[in-house]
XYZ file of C-alpha atoms in Angstrom:
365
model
C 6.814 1.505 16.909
C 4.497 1.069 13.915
C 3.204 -1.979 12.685
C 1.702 -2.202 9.384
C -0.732 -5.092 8.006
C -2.230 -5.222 4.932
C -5.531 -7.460 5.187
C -6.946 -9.542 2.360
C -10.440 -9.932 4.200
C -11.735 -11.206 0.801
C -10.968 -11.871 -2.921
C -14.409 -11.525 -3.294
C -14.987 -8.396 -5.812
C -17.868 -6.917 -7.985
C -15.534 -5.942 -10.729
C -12.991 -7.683 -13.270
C -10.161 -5.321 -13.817
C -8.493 -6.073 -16.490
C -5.048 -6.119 -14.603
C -5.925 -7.154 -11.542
C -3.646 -9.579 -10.019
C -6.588 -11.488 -8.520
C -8.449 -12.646 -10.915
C -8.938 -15.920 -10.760
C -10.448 -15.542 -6.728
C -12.726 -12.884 -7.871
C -15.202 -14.801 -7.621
C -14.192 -16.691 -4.135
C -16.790 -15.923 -1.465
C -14.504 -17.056 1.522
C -13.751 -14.439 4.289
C -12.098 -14.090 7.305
C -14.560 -14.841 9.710
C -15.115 -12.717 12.888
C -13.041 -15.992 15.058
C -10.177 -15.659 12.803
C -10.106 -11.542 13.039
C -10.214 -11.778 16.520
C -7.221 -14.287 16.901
C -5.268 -12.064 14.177
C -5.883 -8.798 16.810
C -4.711 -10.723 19.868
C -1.647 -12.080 18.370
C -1.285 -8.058 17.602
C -1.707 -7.119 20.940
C 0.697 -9.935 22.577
C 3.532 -8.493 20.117
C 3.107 -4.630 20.692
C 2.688 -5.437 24.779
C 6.032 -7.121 24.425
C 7.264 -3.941 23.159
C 6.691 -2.170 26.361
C 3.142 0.029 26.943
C 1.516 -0.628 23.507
C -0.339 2.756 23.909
C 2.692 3.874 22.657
C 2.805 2.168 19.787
C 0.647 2.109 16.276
C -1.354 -0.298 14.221
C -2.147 0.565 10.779
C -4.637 -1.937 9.240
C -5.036 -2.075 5.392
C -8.193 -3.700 4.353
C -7.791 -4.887 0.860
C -9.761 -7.158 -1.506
C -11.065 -8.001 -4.060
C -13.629 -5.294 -2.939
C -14.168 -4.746 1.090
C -17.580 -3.503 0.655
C -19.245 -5.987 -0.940
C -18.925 -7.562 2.940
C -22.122 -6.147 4.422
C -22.082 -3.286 6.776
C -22.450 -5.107 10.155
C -19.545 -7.066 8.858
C -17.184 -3.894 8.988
C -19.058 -2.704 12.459
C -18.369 -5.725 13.820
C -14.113 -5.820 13.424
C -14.263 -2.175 15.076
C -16.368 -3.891 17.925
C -12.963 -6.711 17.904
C -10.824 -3.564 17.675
C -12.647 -1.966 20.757
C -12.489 -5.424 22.619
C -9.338 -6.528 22.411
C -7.176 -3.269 22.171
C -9.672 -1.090 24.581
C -11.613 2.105 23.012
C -8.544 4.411 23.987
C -6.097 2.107 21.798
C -8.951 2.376 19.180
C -9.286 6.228 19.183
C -5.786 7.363 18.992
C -3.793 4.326 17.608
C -5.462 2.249 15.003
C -5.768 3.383 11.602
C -8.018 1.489 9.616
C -7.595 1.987 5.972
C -9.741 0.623 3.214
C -8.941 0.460 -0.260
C -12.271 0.442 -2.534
C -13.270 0.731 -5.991
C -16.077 2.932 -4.337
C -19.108 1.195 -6.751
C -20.713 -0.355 -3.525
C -20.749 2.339 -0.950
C -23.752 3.555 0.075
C -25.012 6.467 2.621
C -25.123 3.887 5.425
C -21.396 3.566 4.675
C -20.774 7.119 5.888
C -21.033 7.101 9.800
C -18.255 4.349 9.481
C -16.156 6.381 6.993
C -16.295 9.472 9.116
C -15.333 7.470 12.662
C -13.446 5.079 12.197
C -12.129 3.978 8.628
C -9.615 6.318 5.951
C -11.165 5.800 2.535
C -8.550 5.306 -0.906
C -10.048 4.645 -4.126
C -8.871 3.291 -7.606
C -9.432 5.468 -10.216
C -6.858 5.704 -13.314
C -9.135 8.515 -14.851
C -8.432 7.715 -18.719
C -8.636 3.414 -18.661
C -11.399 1.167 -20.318
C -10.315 -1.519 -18.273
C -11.553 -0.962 -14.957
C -14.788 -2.647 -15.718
C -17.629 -4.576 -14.169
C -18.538 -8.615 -14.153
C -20.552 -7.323 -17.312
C -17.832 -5.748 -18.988
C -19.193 -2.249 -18.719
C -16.722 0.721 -17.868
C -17.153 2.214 -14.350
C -15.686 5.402 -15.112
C -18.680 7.242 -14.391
C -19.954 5.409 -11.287
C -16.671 6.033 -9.790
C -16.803 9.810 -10.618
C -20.396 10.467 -9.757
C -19.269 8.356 -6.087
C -16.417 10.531 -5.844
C -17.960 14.098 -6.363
C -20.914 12.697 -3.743
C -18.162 11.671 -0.882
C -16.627 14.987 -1.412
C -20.065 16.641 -1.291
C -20.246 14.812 2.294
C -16.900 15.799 3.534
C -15.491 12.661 3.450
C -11.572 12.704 3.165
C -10.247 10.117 0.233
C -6.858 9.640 -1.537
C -6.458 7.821 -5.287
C -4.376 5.212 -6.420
C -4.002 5.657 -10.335
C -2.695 2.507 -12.307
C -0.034 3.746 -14.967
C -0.944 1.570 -17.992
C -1.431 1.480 -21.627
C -4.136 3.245 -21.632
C -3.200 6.746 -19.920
C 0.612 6.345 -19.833
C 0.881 8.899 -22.515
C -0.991 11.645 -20.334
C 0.400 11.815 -17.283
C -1.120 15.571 -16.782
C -4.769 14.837 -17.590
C -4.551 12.058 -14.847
C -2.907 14.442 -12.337
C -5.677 17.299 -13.158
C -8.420 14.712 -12.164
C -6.947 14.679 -8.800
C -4.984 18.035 -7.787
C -8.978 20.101 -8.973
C -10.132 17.999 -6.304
C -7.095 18.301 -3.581
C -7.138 14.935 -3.553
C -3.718 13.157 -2.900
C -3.036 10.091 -5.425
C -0.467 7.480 -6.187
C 0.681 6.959 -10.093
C 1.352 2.706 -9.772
C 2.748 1.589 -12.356
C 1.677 -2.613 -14.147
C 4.653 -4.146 -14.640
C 5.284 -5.652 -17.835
C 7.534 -8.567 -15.968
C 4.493 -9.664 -14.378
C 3.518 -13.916 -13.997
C 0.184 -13.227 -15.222
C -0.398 -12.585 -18.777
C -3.793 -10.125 -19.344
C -1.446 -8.442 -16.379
C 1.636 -8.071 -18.844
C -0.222 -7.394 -21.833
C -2.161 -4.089 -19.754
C 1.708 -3.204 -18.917
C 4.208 -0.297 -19.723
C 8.085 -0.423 -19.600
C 9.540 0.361 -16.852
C 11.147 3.362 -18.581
C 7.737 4.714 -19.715
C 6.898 4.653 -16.351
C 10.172 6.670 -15.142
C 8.835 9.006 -17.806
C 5.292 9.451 -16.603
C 6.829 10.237 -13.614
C 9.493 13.100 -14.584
C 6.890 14.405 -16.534
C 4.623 14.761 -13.438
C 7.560 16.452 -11.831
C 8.092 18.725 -14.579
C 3.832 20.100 -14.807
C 3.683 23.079 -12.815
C 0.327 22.252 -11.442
C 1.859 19.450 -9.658
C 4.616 21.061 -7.916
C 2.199 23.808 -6.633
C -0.029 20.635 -5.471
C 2.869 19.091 -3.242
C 4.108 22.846 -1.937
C 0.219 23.038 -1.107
C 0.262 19.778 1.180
C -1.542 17.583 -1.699
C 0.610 14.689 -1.403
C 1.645 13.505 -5.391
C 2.999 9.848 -4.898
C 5.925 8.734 -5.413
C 7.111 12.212 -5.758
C 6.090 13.259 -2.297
C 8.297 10.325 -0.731
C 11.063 11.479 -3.375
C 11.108 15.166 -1.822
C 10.719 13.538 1.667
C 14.239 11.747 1.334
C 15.629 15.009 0.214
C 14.261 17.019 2.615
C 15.745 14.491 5.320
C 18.793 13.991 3.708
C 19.978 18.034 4.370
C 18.931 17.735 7.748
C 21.513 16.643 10.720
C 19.771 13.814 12.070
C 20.265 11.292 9.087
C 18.937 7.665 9.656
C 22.771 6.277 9.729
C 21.551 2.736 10.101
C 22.913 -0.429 9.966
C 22.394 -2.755 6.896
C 21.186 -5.652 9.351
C 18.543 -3.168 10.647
C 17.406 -2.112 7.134
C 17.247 -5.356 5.784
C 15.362 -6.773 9.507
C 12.338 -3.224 8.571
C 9.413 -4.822 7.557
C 7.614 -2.412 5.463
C 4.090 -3.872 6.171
C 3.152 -7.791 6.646
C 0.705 -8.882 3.880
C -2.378 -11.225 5.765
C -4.051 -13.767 3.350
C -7.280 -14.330 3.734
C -6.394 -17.771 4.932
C -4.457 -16.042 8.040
C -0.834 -17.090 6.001
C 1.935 -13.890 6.544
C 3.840 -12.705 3.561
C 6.151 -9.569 3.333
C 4.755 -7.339 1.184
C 6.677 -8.065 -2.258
C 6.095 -11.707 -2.306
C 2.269 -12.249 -1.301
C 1.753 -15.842 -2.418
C 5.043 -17.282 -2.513
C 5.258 -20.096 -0.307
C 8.955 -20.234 0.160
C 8.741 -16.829 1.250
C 5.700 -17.721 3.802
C 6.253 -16.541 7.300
C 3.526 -18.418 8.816
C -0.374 -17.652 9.902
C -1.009 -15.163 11.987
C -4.709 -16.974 13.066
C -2.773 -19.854 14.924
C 0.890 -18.359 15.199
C 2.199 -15.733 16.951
C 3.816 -12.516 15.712
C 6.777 -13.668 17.375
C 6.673 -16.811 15.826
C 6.552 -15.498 12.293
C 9.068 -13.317 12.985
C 11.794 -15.617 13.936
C 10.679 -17.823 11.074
C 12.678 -19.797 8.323
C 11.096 -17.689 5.626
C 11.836 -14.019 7.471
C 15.319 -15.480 8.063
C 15.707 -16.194 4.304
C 13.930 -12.757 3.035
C 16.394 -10.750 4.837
C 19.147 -12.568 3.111
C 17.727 -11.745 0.337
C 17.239 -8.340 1.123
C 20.951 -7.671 1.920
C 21.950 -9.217 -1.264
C 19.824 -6.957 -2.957
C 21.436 -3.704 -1.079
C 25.061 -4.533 -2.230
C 23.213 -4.922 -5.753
C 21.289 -1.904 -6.103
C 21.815 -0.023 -3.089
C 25.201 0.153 -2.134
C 26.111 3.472 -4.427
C 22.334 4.957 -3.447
C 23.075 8.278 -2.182
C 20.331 8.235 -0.071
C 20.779 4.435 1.622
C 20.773 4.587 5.038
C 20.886 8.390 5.589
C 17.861 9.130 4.162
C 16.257 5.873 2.836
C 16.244 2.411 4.948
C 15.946 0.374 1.819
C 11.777 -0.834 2.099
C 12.081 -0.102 -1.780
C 14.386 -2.675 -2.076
C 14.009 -4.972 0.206
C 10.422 -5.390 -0.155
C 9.864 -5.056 -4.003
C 8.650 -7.978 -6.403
C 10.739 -9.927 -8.057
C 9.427 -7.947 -11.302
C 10.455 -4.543 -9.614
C 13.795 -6.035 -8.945
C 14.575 -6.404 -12.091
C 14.209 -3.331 -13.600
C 15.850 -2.130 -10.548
C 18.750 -3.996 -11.559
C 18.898 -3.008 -14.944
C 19.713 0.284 -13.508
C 20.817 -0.338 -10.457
C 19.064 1.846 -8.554
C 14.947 1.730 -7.373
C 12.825 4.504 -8.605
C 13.005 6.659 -5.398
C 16.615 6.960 -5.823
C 15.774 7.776 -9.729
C 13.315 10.635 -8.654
C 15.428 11.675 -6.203
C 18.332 11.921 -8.645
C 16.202 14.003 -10.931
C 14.828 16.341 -8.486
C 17.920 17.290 -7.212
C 19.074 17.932 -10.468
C 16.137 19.901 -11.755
C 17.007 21.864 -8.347
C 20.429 22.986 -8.990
């Protein structure tokens, strides 16, 4: 078994993103404090020892912001010290991934003997975007490219997210060049002009633009030699994935209860409060807090109960005709998406992993 958290440790960040969906707690200096961490990993460990030897299992941690580094250094040492505590060093060493997601402006050399041990390092960088900026105002753009060339320099392994927006929407290959010269895996995410927040909307591209971007990353030679090469070109590596699985024997052939029961990942506020993944924030979709609750508890929650309703009335919506539903898929597209994402999904009834998948079978016959 796998469970997945992503961690708001902080809102606090050093930047103001034009689109970022956080804005208004940029400037919010709460954090988890070490108590609150450690309560969060022994609720953890209660749920994966109920699942039999937990050395068996995994725990993939997701440190998100705001930005994670602008917590101090000892900060960060001292959660792998909670890690080592409460999970022992041999749970640490071969079954917790920690995985931080930075905007790479406050990393230092100190930073490196943690990078190297014990945390995976992803970066946002959209590589043509005047919006990624500081408190200031001032583009990044080259702090995050002199930053990136020096953590290569030190052999540090990193992966890019790339925000699909106005601003580079129109050159999908120049964005995938920055990447693939490096051999740097990278994720084109697209804004989504449905979005509650308005400077979010008004940074946004259709949803069809975005399909676009996408085929035409399919269609650029460099970036199907990048994913035969092992450099993984997201979402089309998931895409290819699902077909590769899908000609194989052992297809998932699950149930709709179990698909809509998969929890992609559990979102922790920084308060401790539990959201799945698509609906961070909502409170009627609030599982509970994981600081005085149990796993357990959240699990059998009201909330769960009515998100995988939901999630089963969104299958015989969008999923049902999905040639890839529950042989090759197990619906965490779906089920977990925003309510924007649904939308478009339901304008063509289908997600984008079933679009890509549709097109890249059809580009191979």
């Amino acid at each position: 078994m796998i469970l997945t958290l992503l961690v708001k440790v902080s809102k606090l960040c050093n930047l103001r993103c034009t689109y970022c969906y956080e804005t208004a707690e940029l400037a919010n200096k709460a954090r988890m404090s070490l108590d609150e961490i450690e309560r969060m990993f022994l609720h953890v460990r209660e749920y994966l020892s109920s699942w039999g030897n937990r050395h068996q299992h995994r725990l993939d941690l997701y440190w998100h912001g705001g930005e994670p580094f602008v917590q101090p250094i000892s900060y960060w040492k001292d959660i792998i010290r909670l890690e080592r505590k409460v999970f022992g060093a041999r749970f640490l060493r071969n079954s917790i991934r920690n995985d931080v997601q930075s905007n790479l402006t406050r990393l230092t050399k100190e930073h490196l003997p943690l990078l190297r041990r014990y945390f995976s390092l992803g970066f946002s960088y959209d590589v043509i975007n005047d919006m990624r900026v500081n408190v200031g105002g001032e583009s990044t753009a080259k702090i995050v490219q002199d930053k990136v060339e020096w953590l290569l320099s030190e052999g540090i392994p990193i992966g890019g997210i790339a925000v699909v927006s106005k601003c580079n929407v129109g050159q999908p290959r120049a964005v995938a060049d920055y990447f693939i010269q490096r051999g740097l895996s990278f994720r084109a995410l697209n804004v989504n002009e449905g979005h509650q927040i308005p400077q979010v909307r008004a940074a946004a591209v259709s949803y069809d633009s975005y399909l676009s971007f996408l085929k035409e990353l399919y269609h650029y030679p460099e970036v199907r030699t990048a994913l035969e090469n092992g450099i993984r070109v997201s979402p089309l590596f998931q895409a290819q994935l699902q077909l590769d699985f899908l000609s194989k024997d052992d297809r998932l052939k699950i149930s709709n209860r179990v698909c809509a029961e998969r929890e992609w990942l559990l979102a922790v506020n920084t308060n401790g409060d539990v959201y799945p993944v698509g609906d961070c924030y909502d409170p009627e979709f609030r599982y509970g807090n994981l600081f005085t609750q149990t796993l357990d508890e959240l699990l059998r929650s009201r909330a769960r109960k009515e998100r995988i309703k939901r999630s089963k009335e969104r299958f015989k919506s969008i999923c049902h005709q999905c040639f890839l539903f529950r042989r090759a898929c197990d619906g965490i597209f779906v089920s977990h998406a925003t309510p924007e994402e649904i939308r478009d999904y339901d304008s063509k009834k289908e997600c984008y992993q079933s679009w890509l998948a549709k097109m890249m079978t059809e580009k191979a016959s």
